[in-house]
Short mmCIF file of C-alpha atoms in Angstrom, two decimals:
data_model
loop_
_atom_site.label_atom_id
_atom_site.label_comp_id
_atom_site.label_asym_id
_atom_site.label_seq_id
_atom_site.Cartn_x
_atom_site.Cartn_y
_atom_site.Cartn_z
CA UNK A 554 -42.60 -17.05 -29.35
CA UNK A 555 -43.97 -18.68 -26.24
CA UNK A 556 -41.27 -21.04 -25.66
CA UNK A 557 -38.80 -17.81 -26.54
CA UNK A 558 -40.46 -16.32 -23.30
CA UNK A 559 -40.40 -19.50 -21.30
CA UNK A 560 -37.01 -19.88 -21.28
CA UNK A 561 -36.38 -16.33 -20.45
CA UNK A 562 -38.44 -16.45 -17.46
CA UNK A 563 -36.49 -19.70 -16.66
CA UNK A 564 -33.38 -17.72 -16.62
CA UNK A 565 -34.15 -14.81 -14.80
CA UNK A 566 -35.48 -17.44 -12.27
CA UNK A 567 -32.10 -19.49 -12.09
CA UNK A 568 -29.97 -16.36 -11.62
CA UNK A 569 -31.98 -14.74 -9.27
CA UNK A 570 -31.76 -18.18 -7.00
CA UNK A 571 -28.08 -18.35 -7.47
CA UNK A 572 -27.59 -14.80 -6.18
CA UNK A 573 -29.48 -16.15 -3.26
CA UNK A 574 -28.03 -18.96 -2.71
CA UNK A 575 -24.33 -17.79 -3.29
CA UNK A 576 -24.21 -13.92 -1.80
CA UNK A 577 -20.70 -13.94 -1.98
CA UNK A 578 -20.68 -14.21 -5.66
CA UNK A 579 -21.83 -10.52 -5.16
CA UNK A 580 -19.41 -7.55 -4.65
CA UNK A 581 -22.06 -4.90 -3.26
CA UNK A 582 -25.27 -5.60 -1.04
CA UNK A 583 -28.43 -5.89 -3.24
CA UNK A 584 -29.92 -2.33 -3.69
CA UNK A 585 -33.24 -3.46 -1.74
CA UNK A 586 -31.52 -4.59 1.50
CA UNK A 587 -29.65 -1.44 1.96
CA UNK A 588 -32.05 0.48 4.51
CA UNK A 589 -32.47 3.56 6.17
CA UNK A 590 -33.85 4.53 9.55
CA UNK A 591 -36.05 7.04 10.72
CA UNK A 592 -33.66 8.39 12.98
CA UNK A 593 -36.82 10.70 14.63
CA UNK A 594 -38.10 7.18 15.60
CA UNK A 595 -35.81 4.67 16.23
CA UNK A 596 -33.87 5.39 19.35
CA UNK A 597 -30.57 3.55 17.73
CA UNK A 598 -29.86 6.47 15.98
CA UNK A 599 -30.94 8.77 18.25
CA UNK A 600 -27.55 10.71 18.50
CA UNK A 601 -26.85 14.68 18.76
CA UNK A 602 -24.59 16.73 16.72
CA UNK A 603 -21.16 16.49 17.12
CA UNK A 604 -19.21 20.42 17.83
CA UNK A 605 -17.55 21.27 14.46
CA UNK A 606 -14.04 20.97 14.88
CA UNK A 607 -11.55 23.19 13.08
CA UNK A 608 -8.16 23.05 12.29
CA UNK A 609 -5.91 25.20 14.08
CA UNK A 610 -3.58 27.37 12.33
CA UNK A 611 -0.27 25.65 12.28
CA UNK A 612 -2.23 23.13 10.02
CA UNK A 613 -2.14 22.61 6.26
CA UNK A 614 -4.88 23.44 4.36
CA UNK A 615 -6.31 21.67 1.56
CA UNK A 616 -8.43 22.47 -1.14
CA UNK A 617 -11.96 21.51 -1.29
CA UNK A 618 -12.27 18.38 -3.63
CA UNK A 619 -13.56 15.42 -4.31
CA UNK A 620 -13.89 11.94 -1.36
CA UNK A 621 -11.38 10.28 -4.06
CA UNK A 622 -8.77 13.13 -4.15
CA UNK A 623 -8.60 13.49 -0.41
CA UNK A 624 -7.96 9.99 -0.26
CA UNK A 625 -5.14 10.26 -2.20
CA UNK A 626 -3.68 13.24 -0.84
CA UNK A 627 -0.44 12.22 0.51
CA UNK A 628 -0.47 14.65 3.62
CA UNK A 629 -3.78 12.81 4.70
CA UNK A 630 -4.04 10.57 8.11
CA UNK A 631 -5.66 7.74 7.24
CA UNK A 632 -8.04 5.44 9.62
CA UNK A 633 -9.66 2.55 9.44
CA UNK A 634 -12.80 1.31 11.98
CA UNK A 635 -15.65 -1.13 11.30
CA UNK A 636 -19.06 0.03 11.32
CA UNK A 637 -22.12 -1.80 12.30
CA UNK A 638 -25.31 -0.90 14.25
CA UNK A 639 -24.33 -3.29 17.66
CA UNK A 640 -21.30 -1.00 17.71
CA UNK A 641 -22.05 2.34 16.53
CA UNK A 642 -22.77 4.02 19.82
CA UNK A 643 -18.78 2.80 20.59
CA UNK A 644 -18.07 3.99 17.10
CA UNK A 645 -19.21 7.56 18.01
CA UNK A 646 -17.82 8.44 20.67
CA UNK A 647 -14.30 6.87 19.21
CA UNK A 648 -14.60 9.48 16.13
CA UNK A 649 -15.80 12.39 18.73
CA UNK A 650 -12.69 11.81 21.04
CA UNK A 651 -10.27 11.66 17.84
CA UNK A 652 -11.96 14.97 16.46
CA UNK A 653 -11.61 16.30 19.74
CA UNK A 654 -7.96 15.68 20.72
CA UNK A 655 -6.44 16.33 17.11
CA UNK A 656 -4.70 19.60 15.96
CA UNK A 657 -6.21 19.21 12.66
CA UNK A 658 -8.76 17.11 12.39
CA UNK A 659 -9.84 18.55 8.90
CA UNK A 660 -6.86 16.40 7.51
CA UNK A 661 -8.30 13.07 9.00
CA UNK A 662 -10.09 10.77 6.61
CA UNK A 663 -12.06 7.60 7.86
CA UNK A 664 -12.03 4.59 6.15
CA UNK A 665 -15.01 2.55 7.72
CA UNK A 666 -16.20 -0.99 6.89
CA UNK A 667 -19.58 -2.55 7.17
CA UNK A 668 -21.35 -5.51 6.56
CA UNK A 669 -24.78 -4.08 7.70
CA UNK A 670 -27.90 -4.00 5.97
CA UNK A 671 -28.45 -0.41 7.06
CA UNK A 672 -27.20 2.07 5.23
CA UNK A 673 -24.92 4.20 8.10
CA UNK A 674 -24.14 7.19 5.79
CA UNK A 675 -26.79 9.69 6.41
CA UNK A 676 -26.99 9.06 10.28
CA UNK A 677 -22.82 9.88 10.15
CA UNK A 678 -23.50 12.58 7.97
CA UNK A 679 -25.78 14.09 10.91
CA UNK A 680 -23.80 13.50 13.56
CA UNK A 681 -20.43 14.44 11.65
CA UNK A 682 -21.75 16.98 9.55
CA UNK A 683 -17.79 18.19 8.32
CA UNK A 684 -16.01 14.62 8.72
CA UNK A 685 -14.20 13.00 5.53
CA UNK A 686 -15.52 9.54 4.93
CA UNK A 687 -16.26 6.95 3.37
CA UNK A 688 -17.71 3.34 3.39
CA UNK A 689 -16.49 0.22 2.21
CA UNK A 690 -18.78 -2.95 2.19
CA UNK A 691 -17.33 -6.28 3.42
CA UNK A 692 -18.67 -9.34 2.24
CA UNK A 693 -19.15 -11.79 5.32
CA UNK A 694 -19.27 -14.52 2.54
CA UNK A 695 -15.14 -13.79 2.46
CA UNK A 696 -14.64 -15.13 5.96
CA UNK A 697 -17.91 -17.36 6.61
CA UNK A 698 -16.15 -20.22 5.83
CA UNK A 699 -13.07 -20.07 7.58
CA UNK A 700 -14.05 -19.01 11.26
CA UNK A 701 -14.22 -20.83 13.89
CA UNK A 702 -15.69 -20.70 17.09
CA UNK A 703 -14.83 -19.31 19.73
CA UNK A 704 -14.51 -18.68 23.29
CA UNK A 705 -17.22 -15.68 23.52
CA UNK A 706 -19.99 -15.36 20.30
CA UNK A 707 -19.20 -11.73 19.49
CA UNK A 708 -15.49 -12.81 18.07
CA UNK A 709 -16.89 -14.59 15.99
CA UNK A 710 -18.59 -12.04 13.74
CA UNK A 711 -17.65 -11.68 10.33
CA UNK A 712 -16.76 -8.10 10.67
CA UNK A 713 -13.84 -8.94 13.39
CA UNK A 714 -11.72 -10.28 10.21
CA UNK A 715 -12.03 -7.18 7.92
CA UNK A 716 -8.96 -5.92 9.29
CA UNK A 717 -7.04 -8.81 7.59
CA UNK A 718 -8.45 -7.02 4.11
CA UNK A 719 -7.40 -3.90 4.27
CA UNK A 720 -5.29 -3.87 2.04
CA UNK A 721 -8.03 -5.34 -0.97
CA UNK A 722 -10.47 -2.72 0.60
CA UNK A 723 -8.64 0.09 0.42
CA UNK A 724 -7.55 2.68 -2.68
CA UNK A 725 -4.64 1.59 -4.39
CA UNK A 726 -3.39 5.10 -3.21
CA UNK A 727 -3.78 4.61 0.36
CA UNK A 728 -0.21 3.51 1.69
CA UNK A 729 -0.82 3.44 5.51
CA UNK A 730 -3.56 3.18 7.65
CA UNK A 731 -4.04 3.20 11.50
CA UNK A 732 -6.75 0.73 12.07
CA UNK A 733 -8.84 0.76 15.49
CA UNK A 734 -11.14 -0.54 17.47
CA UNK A 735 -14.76 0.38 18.20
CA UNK A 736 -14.67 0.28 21.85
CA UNK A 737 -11.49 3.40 22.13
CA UNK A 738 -11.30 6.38 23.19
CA UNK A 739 -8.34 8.80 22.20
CA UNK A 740 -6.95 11.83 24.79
CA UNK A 741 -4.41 12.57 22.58
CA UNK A 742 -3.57 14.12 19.21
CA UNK A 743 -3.84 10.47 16.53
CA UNK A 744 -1.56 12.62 14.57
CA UNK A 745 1.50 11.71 16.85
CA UNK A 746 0.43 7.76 16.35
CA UNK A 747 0.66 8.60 12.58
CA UNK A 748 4.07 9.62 12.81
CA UNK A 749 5.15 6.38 14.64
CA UNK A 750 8.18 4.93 12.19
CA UNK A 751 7.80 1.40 11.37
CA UNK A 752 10.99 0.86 9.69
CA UNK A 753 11.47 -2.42 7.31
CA UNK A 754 7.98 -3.46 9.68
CA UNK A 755 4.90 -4.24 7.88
CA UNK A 756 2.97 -3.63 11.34
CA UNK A 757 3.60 -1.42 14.40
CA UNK A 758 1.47 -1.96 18.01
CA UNK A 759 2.17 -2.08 21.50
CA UNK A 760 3.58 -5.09 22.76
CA UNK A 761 3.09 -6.23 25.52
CA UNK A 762 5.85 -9.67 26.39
CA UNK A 763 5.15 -9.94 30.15
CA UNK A 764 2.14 -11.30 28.88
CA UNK A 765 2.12 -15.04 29.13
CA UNK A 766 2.11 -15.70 25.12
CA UNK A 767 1.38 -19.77 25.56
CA UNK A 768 -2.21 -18.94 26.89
CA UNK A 769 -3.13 -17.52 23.01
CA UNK A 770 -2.76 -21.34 21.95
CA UNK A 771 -4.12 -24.59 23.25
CA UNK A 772 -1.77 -27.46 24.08
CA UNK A 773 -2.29 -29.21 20.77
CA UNK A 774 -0.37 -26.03 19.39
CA UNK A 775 2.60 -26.12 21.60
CA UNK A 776 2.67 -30.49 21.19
CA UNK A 777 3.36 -29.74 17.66
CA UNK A 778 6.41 -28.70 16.29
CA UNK A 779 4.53 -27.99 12.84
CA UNK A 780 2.97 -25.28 14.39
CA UNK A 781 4.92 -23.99 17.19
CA UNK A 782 8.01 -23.93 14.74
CA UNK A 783 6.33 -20.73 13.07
CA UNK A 784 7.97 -18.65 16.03
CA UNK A 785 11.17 -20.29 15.24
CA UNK A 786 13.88 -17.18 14.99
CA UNK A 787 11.61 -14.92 16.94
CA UNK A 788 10.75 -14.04 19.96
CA UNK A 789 7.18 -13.50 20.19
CA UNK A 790 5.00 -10.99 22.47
CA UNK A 791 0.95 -10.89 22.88
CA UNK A 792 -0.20 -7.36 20.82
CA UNK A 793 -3.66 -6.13 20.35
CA UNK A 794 -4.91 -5.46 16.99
CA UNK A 795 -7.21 -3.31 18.14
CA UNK A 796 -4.46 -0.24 17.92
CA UNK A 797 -1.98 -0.93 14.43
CA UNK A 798 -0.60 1.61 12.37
CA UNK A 799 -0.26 -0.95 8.98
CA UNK A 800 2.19 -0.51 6.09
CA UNK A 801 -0.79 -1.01 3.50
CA UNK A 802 1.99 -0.68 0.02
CA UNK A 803 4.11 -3.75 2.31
CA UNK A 804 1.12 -5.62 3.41
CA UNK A 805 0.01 -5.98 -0.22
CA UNK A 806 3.51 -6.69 -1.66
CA UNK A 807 4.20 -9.76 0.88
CA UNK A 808 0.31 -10.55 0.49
CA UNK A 809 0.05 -10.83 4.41
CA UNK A 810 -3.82 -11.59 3.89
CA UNK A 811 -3.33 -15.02 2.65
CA UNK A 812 -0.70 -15.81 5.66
CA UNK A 813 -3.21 -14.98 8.11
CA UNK A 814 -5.99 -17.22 5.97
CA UNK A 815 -3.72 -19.90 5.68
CA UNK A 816 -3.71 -20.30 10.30
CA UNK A 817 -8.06 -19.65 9.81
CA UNK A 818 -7.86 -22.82 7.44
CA UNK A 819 -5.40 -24.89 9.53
CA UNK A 820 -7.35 -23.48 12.91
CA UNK A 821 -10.61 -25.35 11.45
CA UNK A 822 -9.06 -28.61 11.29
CA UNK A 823 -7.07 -28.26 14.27
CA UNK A 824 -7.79 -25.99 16.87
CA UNK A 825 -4.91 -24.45 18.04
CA UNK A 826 -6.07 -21.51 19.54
CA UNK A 827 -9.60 -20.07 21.05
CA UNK A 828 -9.60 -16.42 20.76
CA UNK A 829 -10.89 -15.51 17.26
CA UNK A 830 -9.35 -12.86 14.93
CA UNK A 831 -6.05 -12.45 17.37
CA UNK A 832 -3.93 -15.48 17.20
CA UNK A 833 -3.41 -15.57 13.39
CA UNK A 834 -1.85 -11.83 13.76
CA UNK A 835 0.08 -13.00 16.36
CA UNK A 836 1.48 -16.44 14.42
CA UNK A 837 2.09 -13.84 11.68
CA UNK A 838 3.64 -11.03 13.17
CA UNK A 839 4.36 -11.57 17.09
CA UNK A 840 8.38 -10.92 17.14
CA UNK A 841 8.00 -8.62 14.20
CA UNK A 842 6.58 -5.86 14.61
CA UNK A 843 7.69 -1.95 15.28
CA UNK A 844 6.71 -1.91 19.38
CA UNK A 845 4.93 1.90 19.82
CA UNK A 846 4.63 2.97 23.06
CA UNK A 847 2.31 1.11 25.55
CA UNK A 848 0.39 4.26 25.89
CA UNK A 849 -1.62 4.07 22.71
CA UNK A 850 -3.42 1.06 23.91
CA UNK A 851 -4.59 0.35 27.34
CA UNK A 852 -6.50 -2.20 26.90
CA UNK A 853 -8.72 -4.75 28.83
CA UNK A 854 -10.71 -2.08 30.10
CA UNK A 855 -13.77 -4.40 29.46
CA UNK A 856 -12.50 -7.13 31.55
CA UNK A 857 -11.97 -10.80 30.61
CA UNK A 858 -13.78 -11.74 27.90
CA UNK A 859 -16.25 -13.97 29.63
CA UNK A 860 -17.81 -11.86 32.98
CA UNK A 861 -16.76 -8.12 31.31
CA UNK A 862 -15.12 -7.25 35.59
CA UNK A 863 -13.97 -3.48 36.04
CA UNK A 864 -10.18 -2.99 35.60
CA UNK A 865 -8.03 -0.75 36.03
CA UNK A 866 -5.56 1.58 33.27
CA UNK A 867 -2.25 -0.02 33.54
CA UNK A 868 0.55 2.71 35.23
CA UNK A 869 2.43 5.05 33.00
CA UNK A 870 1.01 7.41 30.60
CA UNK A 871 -2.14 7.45 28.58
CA UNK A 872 -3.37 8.35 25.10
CA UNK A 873 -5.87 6.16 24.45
CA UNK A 874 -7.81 3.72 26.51
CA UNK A 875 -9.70 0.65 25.05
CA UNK A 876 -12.53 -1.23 26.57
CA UNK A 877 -11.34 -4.57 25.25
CA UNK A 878 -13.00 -7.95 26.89
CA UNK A 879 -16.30 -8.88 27.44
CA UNK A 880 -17.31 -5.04 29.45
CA UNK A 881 -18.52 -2.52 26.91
CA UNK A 882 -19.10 0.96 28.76
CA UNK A 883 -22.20 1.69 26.64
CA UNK A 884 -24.44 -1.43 28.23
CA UNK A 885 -22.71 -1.36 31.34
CA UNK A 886 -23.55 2.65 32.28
CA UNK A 887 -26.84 1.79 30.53
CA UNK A 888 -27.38 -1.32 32.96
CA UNK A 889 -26.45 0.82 36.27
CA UNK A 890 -23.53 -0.69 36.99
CA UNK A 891 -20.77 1.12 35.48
CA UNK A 892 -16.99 0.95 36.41
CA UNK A 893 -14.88 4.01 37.37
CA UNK A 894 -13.58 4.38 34.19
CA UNK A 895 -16.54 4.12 31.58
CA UNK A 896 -17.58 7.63 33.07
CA UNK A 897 -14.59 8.85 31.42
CA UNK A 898 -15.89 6.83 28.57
CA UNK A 899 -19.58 8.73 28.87
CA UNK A 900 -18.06 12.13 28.28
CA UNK A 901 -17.43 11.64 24.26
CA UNK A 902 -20.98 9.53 24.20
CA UNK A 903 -23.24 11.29 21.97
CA UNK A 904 -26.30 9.00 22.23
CA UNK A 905 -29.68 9.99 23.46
CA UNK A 906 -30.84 13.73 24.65
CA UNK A 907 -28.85 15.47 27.04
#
């Protein structure tokens, strides 16, 4: 009997240091390192309630049910935003603009994804008290292993490549999805993004081909006609994934994730371009996507992505404005030295007691 319990307790020992030592091997978080905090004490969370926005009347209305048969509601908008505590300030005042500037923001439904060891769900629930969402956990283990660095640290989180997984995160039912950036604001109703027609496109974004596209790859790219043979046909123009409306039922047909693994692989070998998540959409997509209008992302609002300098919005007409680069208007109002346009920014932030 004693050598019965020996090896027993020599199992339970060996799996509990594989799980350690292989997290990925896991689908969920471990129960114990999912966390909640005190949101009376730690000033992260420290948020006020969001106004309860209704639907106005021209809206549909749909029947109180269950998370998973909203999802799969066809007359649903679907979004998509990562979710972590470095970002959630951005993250709330994103949602409060959306729920703000839409006609019916009863028929949105959030798709977030997290890799955090806090569990984000209550303090939503508080500040969000009516919004429909749920969260999805991605594994950093996915991506560890093919990232590479880059030019500024935060691009090289995890997190920045669970937009290229949508499509595995996602309900089956869910067959398009805008996905967005933390660092957004929206002054205009996401509904009329929703309706954007992609035709045969797997991707729609604005695009943007006064952009010099060569600076997106280093020389070593453009000296090899292996790589630089991938735009062959096309003609390519810099977007920014931080604003695409995503043909999820396409995207899984053509299985788009593994074309944007397959540059991550060849990228940590041979180090064709610098700027993290970006250049793989663009090797993949640039010169074929459905362009939307420029005014559903002006972005660069943060600067370059090295010294975060004020900028400017771009001219012509604006629906939402995104503090991309290395300037986020949280730290920089924060810091007392805000820009001109991150007071805009402050009106939608819900953070602290005001």
């Amino acid at each position: 009997m004693t050598w019965f319990i020996e090896i027993s307790s020599l199992m339970i020992t060996i799996s509990i240091v594989i799980i350690l030592a292989y997290p990925f091997l896991q689908s969920f978080p471990p129960a114990e390192a999912i966390k909640s905090s005190n949101s009376n004490h730690d000033p992260l969370f420290n948020y006020r309630q969001s106004p309860n926005f209704k639907n106005s009347p021209k809206c549909a209305i749909f029947p109180t049910s269950s998370i998973t048969t909203k999802i799969c509601n066809p007359s649903v908008v679907h979004l998509s935003m990562t979710l972590d505590t470095k970002f959630l300030r951005g993250s709330v005042a994103a949602i409060h603009s959306i729920l703000q500037h839409c006609h019916c923001p009863e028929n949105l439904f959030f798709h977030f994804i997290s890799s955090d060891c806090v569990n984000l769900e209550p303090h939503l629930e508080k500040i969000f008290p009516s919004l429909a969402f749920k969260i999805y956990y991605f594994n950093p283990w996915i991506v560890q292993n093919k990232i590479s660095s880059s030019i500024r640290q935060a691009l090289e989180h995890p997190l920045n490549y669970a937009r290229n997984y949508l499509a595995d995160l996602l309900e089956p039912c869910v067959e398009r999805v805008i996905y967005l950036d933390s660092d957004i604001i929206l002054v205009d109703d996401i509904s009329n993004l929703w309706r954007t027609g992609l035709g045969s496109r797997i991707l729609g974004s604005p695009e943007y081909c006064h952009a010099n596209f060569t600076n997106y790859f280093t020389p070593k790219f453009w000296s090899h006609k292996r790589f630089f043979r991938a735009f062959h046909g096309r003609r390519p123009c810099y977007f920014n994934t931080g604003v695409m409306v995503i043909d999820i039922i396409k995207w899984r047909k053509y299985r788009y994730t593994r074309k944007l693994e397959k540059w991550m692989k060849i990228q940590r070998v041979h180090r064709i371009y610098e700027l993290g998540s970006l250049p793989p959409f663009l090797l993949v997509f640039a010169g074929k996507i459905a362009p939307i209008d420029q005014r559903w992302n002006q972005h660069g609002l943060g600067g370059d992505n090295l010294s975060g300098s004020c900028r400017n919005i771009h001219a012509g007409p604006v629906s939402l404005l995104h503090w991309s680069g290395g300037g986020k208007p949280w730290l920089r109002l924060d810091s007392g030295n805000s820009c001109p346009l991150d007071e805009l920014w402050a009106r939608y932030d819900l953070h602290g007691l005001k």
